[in-house]
mmCIF file of C-alpha atoms in Angstrom:
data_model
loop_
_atom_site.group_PDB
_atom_site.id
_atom_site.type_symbol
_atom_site.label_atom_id
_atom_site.label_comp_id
_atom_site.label_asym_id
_atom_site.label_seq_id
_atom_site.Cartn_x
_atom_site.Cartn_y
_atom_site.Cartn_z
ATOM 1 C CA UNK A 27 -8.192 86.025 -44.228
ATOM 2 C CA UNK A 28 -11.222 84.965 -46.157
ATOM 3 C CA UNK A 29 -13.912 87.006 -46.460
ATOM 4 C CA UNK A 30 -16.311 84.045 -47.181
ATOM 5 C CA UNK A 31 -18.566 82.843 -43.960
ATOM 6 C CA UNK A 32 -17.473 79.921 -42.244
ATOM 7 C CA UNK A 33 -19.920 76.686 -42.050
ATOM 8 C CA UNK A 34 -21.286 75.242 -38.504
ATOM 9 C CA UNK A 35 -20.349 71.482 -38.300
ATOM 10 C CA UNK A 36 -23.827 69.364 -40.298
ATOM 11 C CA UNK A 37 -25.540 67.892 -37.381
ATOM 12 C CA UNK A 38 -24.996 64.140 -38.884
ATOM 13 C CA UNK A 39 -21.511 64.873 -38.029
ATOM 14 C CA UNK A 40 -22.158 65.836 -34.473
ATOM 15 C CA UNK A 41 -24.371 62.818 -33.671
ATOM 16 C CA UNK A 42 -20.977 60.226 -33.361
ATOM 17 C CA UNK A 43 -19.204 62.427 -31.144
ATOM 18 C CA UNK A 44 -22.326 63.065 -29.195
ATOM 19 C CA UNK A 45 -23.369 58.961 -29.129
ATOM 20 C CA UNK A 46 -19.074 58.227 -27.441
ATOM 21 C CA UNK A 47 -19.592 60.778 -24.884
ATOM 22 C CA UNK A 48 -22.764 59.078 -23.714
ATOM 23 C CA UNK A 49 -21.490 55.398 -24.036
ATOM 24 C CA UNK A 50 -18.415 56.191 -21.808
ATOM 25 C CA UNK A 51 -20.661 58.739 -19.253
ATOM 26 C CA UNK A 52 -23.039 55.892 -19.276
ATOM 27 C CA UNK A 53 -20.386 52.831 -19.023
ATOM 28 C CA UNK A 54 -18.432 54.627 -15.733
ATOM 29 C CA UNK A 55 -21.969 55.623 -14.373
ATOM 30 C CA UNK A 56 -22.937 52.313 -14.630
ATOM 31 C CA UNK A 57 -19.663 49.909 -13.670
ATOM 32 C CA UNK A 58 -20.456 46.848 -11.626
ATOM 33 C CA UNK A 59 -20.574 48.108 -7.487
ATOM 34 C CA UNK A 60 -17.762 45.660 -5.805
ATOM 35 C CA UNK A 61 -19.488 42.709 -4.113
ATOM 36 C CA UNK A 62 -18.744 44.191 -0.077
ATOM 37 C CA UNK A 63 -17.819 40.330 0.958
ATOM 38 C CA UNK A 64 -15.689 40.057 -1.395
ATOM 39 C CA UNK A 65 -11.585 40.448 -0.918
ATOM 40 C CA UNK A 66 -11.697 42.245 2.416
ATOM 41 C CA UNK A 67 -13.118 39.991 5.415
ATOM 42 C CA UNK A 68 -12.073 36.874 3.796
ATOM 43 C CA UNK A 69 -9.790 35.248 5.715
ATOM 44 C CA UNK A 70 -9.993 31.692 3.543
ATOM 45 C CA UNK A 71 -6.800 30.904 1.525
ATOM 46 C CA UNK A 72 -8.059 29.128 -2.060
ATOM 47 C CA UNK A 73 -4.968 27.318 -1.941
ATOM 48 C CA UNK A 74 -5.470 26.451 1.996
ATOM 49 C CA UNK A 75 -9.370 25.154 1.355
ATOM 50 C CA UNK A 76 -8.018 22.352 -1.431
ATOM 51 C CA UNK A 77 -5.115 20.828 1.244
ATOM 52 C CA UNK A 78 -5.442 17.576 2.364
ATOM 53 C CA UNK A 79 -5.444 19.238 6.095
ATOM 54 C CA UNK A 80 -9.295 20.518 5.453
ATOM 55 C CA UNK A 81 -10.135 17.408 3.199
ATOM 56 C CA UNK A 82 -9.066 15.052 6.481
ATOM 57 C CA UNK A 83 -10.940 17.833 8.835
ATOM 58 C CA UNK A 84 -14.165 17.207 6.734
ATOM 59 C CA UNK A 85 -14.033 13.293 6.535
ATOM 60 C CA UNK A 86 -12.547 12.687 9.652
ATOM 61 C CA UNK A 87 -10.441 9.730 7.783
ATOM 62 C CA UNK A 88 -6.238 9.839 7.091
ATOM 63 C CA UNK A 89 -6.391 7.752 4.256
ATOM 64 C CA UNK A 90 -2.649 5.635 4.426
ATOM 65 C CA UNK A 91 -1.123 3.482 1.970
ATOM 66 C CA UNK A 92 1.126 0.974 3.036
ATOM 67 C CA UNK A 93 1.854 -2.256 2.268
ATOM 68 C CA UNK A 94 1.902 -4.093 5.833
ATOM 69 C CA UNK A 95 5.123 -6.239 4.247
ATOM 70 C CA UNK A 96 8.206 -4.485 5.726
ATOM 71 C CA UNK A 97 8.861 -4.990 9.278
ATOM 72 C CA UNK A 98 9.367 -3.335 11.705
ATOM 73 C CA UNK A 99 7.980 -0.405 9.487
ATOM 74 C CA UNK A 100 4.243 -1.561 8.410
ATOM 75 C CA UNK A 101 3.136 -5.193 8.856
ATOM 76 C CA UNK A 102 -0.391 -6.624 8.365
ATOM 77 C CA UNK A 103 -0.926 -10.066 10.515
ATOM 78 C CA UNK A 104 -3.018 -11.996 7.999
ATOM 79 C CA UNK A 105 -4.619 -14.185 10.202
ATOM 80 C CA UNK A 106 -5.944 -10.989 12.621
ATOM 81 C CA UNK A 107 -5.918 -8.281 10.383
ATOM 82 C CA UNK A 108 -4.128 -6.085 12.542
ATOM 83 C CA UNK A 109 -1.451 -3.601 11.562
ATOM 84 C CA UNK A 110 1.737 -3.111 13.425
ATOM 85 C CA UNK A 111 4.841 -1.136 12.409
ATOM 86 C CA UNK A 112 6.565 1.493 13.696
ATOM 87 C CA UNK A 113 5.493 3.974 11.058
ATOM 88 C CA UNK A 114 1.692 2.145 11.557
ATOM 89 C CA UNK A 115 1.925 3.540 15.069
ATOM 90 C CA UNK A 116 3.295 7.010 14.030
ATOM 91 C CA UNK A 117 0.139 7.148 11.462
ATOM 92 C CA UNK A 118 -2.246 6.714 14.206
ATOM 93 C CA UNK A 119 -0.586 9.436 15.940
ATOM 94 C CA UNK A 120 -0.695 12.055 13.154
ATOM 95 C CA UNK A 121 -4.342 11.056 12.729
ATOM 96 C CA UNK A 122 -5.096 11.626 16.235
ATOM 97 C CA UNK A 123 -3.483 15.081 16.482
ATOM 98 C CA UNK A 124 -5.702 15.843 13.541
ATOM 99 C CA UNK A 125 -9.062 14.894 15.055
ATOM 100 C CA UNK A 126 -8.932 11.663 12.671
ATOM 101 C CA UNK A 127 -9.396 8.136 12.538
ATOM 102 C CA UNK A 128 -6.818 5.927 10.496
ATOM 103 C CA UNK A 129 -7.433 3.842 7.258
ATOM 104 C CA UNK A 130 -5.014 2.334 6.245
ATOM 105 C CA UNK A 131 -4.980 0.991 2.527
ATOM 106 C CA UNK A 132 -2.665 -1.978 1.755
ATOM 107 C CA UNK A 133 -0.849 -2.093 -1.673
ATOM 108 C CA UNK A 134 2.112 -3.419 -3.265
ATOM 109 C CA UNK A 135 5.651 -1.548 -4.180
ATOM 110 C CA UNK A 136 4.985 -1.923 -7.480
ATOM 111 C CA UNK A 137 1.706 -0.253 -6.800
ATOM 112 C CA UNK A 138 2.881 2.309 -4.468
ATOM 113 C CA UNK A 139 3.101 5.043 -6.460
ATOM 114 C CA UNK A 140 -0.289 5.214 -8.275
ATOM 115 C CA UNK A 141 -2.395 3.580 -5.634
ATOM 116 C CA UNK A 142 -0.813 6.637 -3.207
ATOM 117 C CA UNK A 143 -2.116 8.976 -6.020
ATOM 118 C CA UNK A 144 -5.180 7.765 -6.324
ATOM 119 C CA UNK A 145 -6.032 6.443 -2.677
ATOM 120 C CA UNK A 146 -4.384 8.060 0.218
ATOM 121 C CA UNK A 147 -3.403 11.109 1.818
ATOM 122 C CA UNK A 148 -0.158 9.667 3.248
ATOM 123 C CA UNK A 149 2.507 6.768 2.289
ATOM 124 C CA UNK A 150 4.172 5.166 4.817
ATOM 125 C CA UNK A 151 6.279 1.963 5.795
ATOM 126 C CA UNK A 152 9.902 2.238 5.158
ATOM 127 C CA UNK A 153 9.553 4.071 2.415
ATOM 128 C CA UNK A 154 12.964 5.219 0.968
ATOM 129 C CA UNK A 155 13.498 8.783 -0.856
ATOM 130 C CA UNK A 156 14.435 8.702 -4.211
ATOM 131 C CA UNK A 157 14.480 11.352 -7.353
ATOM 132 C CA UNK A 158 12.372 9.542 -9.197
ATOM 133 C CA UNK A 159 9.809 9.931 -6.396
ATOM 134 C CA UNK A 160 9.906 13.237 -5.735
ATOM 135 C CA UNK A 161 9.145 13.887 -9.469
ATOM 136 C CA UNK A 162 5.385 12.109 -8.517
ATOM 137 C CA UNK A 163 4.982 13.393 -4.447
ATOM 138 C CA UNK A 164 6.453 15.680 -1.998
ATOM 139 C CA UNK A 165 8.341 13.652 1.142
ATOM 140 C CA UNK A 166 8.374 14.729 4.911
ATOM 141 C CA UNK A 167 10.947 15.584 6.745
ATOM 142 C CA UNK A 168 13.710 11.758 7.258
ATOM 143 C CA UNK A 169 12.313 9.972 9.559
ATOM 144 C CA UNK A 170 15.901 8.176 9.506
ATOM 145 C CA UNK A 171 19.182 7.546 7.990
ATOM 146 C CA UNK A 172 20.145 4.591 6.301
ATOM 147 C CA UNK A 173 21.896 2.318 3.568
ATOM 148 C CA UNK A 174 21.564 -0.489 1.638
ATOM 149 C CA UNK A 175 23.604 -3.287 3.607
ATOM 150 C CA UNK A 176 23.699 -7.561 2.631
ATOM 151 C CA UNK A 177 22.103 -9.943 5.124
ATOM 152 C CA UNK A 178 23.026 -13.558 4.832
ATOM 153 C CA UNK A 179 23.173 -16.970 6.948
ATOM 154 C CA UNK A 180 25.794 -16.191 10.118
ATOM 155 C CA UNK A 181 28.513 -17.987 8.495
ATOM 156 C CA UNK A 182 28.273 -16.317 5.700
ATOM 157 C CA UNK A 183 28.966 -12.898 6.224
ATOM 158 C CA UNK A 184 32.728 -12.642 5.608
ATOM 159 C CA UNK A 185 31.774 -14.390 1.595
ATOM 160 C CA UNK A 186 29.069 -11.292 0.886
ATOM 161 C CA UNK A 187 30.271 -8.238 2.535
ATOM 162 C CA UNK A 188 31.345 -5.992 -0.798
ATOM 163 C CA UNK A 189 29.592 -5.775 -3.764
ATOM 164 C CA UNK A 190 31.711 -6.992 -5.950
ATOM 165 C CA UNK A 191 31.948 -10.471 -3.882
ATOM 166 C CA UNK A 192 27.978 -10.677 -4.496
ATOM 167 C CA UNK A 193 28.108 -9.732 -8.087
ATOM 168 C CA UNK A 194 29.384 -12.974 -9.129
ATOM 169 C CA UNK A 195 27.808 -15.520 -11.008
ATOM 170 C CA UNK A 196 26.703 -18.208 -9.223
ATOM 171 C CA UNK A 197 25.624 -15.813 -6.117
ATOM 172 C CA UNK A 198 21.796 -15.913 -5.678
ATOM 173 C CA UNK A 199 20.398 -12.513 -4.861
ATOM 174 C CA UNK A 200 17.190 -12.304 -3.541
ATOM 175 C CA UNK A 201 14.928 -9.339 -3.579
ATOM 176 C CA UNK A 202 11.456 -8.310 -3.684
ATOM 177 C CA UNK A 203 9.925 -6.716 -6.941
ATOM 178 C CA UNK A 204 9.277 -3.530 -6.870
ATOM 179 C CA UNK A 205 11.082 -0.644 -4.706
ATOM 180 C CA UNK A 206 14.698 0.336 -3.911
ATOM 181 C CA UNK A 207 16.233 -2.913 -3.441
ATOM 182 C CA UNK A 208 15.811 -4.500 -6.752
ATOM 183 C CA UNK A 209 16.342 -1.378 -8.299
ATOM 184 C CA UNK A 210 19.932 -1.744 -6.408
ATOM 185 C CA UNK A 211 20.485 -5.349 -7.156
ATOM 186 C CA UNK A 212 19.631 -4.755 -11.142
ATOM 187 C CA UNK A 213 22.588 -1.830 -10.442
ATOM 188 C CA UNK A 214 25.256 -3.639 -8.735
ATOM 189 C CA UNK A 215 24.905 -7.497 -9.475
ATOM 190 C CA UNK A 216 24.953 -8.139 -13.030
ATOM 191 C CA UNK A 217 26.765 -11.204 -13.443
ATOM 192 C CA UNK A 218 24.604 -12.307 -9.628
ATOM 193 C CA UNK A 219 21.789 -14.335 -10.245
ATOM 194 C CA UNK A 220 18.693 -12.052 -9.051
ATOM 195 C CA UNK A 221 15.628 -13.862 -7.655
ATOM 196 C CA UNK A 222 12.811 -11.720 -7.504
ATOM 197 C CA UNK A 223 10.386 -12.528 -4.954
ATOM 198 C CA UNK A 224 6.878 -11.385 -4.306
ATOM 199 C CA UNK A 225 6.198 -12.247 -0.756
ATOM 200 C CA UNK A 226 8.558 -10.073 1.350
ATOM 201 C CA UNK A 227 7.536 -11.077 4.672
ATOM 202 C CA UNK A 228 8.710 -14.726 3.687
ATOM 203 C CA UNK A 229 11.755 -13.642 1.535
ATOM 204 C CA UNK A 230 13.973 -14.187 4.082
ATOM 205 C CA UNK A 231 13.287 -17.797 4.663
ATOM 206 C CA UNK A 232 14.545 -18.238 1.570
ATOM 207 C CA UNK A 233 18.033 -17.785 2.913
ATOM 208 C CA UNK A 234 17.698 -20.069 5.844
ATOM 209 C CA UNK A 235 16.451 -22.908 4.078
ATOM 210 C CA UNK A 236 19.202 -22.477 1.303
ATOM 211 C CA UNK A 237 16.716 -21.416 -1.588
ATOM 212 C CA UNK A 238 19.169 -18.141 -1.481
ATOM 213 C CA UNK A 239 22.143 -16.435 -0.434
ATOM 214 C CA UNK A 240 22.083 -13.366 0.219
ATOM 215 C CA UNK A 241 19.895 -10.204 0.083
ATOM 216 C CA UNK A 242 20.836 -6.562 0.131
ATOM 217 C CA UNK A 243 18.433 -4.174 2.074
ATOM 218 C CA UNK A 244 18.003 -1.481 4.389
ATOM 219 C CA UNK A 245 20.258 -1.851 7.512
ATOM 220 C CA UNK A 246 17.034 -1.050 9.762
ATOM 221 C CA UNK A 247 15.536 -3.992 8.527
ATOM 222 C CA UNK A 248 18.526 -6.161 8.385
ATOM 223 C CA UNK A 249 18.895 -5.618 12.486
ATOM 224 C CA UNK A 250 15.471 -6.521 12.743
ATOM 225 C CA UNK A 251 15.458 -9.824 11.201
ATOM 226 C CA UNK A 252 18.876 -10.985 12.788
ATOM 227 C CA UNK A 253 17.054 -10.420 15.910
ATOM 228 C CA UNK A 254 13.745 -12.171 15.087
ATOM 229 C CA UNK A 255 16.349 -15.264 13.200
ATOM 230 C CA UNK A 256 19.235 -15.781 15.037
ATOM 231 C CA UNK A 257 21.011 -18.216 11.832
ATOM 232 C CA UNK A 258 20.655 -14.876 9.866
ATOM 233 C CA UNK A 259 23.319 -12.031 10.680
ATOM 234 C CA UNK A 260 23.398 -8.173 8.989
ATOM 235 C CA UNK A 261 26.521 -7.452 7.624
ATOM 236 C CA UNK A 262 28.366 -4.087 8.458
ATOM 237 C CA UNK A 263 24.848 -2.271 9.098
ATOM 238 C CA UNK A 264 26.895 0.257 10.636
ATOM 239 C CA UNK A 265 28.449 0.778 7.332
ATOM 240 C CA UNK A 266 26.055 0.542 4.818
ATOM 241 C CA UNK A 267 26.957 0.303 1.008
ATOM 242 C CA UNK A 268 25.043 4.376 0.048
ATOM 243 C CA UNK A 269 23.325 6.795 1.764
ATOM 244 C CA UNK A 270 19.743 6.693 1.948
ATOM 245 C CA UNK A 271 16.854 7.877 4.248
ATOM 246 C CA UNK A 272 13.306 7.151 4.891
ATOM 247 C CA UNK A 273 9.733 9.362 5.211
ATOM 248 C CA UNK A 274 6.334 9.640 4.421
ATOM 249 C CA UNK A 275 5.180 10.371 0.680
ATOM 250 C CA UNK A 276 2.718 13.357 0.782
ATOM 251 C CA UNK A 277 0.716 14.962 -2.237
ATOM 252 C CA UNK A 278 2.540 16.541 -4.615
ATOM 253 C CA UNK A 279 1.912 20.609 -4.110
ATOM 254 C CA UNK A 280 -0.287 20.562 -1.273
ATOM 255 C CA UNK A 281 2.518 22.763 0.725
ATOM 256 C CA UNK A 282 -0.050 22.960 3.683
ATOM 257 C CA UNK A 283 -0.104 19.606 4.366
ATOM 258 C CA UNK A 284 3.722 18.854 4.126
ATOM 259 C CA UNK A 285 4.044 21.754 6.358
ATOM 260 C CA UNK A 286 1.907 20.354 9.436
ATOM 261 C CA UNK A 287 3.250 17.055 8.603
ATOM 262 C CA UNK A 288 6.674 18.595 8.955
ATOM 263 C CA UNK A 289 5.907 20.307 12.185
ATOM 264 C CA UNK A 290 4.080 17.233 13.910
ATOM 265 C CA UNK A 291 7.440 15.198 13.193
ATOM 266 C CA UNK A 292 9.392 17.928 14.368
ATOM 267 C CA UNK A 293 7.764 17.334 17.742
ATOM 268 C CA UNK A 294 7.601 13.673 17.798
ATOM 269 C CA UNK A 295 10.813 13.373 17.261
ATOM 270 C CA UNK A 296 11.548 15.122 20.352
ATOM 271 C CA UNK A 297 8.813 14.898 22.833
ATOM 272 C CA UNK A 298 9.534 11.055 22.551
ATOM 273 C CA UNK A 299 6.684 10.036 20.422
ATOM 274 C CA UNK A 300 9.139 8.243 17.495
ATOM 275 C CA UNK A 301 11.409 6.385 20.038
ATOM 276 C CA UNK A 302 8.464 5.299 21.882
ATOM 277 C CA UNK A 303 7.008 3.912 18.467
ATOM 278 C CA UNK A 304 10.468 1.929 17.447
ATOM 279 C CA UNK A 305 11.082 0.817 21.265
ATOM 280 C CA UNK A 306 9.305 -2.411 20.461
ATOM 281 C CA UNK A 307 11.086 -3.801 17.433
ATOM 282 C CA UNK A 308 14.716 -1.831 18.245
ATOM 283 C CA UNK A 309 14.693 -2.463 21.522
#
């Protein structure tokens, strides 16, 4: 062992250890206090406070697209201005149960899409569910179950009732733009002649005065006009050509709203409030 004497740390040495020990004493003394409100005692969800369900509370509006074209779904009288549709009725209803007055907001089904975005809360009006779709909005619950089925003059039926009789040339397919049934025709009539027509709620007097021959749509609506024009008769609606269903387009994410949505059309469907709605145009 050395016999030298050993040498007390320099003070300029000390000072840095001395200077951390006080920053950290003084940085836990001094940590923010928790705000008391915060976390505990607050019963508001975030994601709950930015669904359409408080949005609609706060305006007292259900903003609704439609496009007032597609009976019996949504129809808009131009001469009155009044809307009528079984889905028009069901909107009403879902507005009521929220404490809400309807508007509804007509547009196109070309414009569906981004003037739902933009616009409206809900979509409605025979709107069919499709992939591409539900890439853009969430859908409620089927309101019903369908397929795409031909409608033609009454002696005409046995000549169109496969697709391969109407995808002939020659065959004059008529369809609205925009939607699921001239994204069918473009599908399954090639070598048909496709007539793409922008006023649906005339499209079908095409057919009767010989303009056309045939048009492929939903069966719901094919009953519906064979009743309203007796020269007109669906074909096979009972057997439609796919599978398809209808429902309401919703906001993409808002889980709260689907939800309710969900729930009220679990209940209309059976405390009678949908069959009382399509009573009128299915009889």
């Amino acid at each position: 062992m050395s016999d030298k004497p050993q040498k007390k740390p320099s003070i300029t040495r000390q000072l840095p250890l001395l200077a951390l020990g006080a920053t950290l004493l003084l940085s836990g003394c001094s940590a923010p206090a928790q705000d008391p409100g915060a976390g505990a005692g607050d019963d508001k969800d975030p994601v709950a406070q930015d669904s359409r369900l408080t949005a609609i509370s706060d305006s007292g509006t259900l903003k609704v697209c439609t496009t007032g074209d597609y009976r019996p779904f949504t129809y808009l009288d131009p001469k009155s201005g009044d809307w009528s549709g079984i889905d028009i009725t069901m909107a009403k209803n879902l507005a009521q149960s929220l404490g809400a007055e309807p508007e509804f907001i007509q547009t196109t089904w070309k414009d569906l899409m981004p003037d739902f975005k933009s616009k409206c809360d809900l979509a409605v009006g025979g709107v069919s569910i499709s992939l591409e779709r539900s890439q853009q909005a969430y859908f409620s619950e089927a309101t019903l179950d369908e397929g795409k089925t031909p409608i033609t003059l009454c002696e005409n039926v046995e000549k169109y009732d496969t697709i391969k009789e109407i995808n002939k040339p020659g065959v004059r397919s008529i369809t609205p733009i925009g939607g699921t049934n001239e994204k069918f025709a473009d599908e399954h009539y090639p070598d048909a002649e496709i007539i793409r027509f922008e006023d649906n709620n005339k499209i079908f007097d095409e057919i009767i005065a010989g303009r056309a021959d045939v048009m492929t749509t939903d069966a719901s609506e094919t009953r519906w006009v064979a009743n309203e024009h007796p020269e007109l008769c669906a074909v096979h609606p009972d057997k439609p050509f796919n599978f398809s269903q209808k429902a309401y387009l919703l906001p993409l994410g808002d889980d709260e709203f689907q939800e309710y949505v969900d729930q009220w059309l679990n209940m209309s469907k059976n405390d009678g409030t949908l069959k009382t709605a399509e009573k009128p145009w299915f009889g």
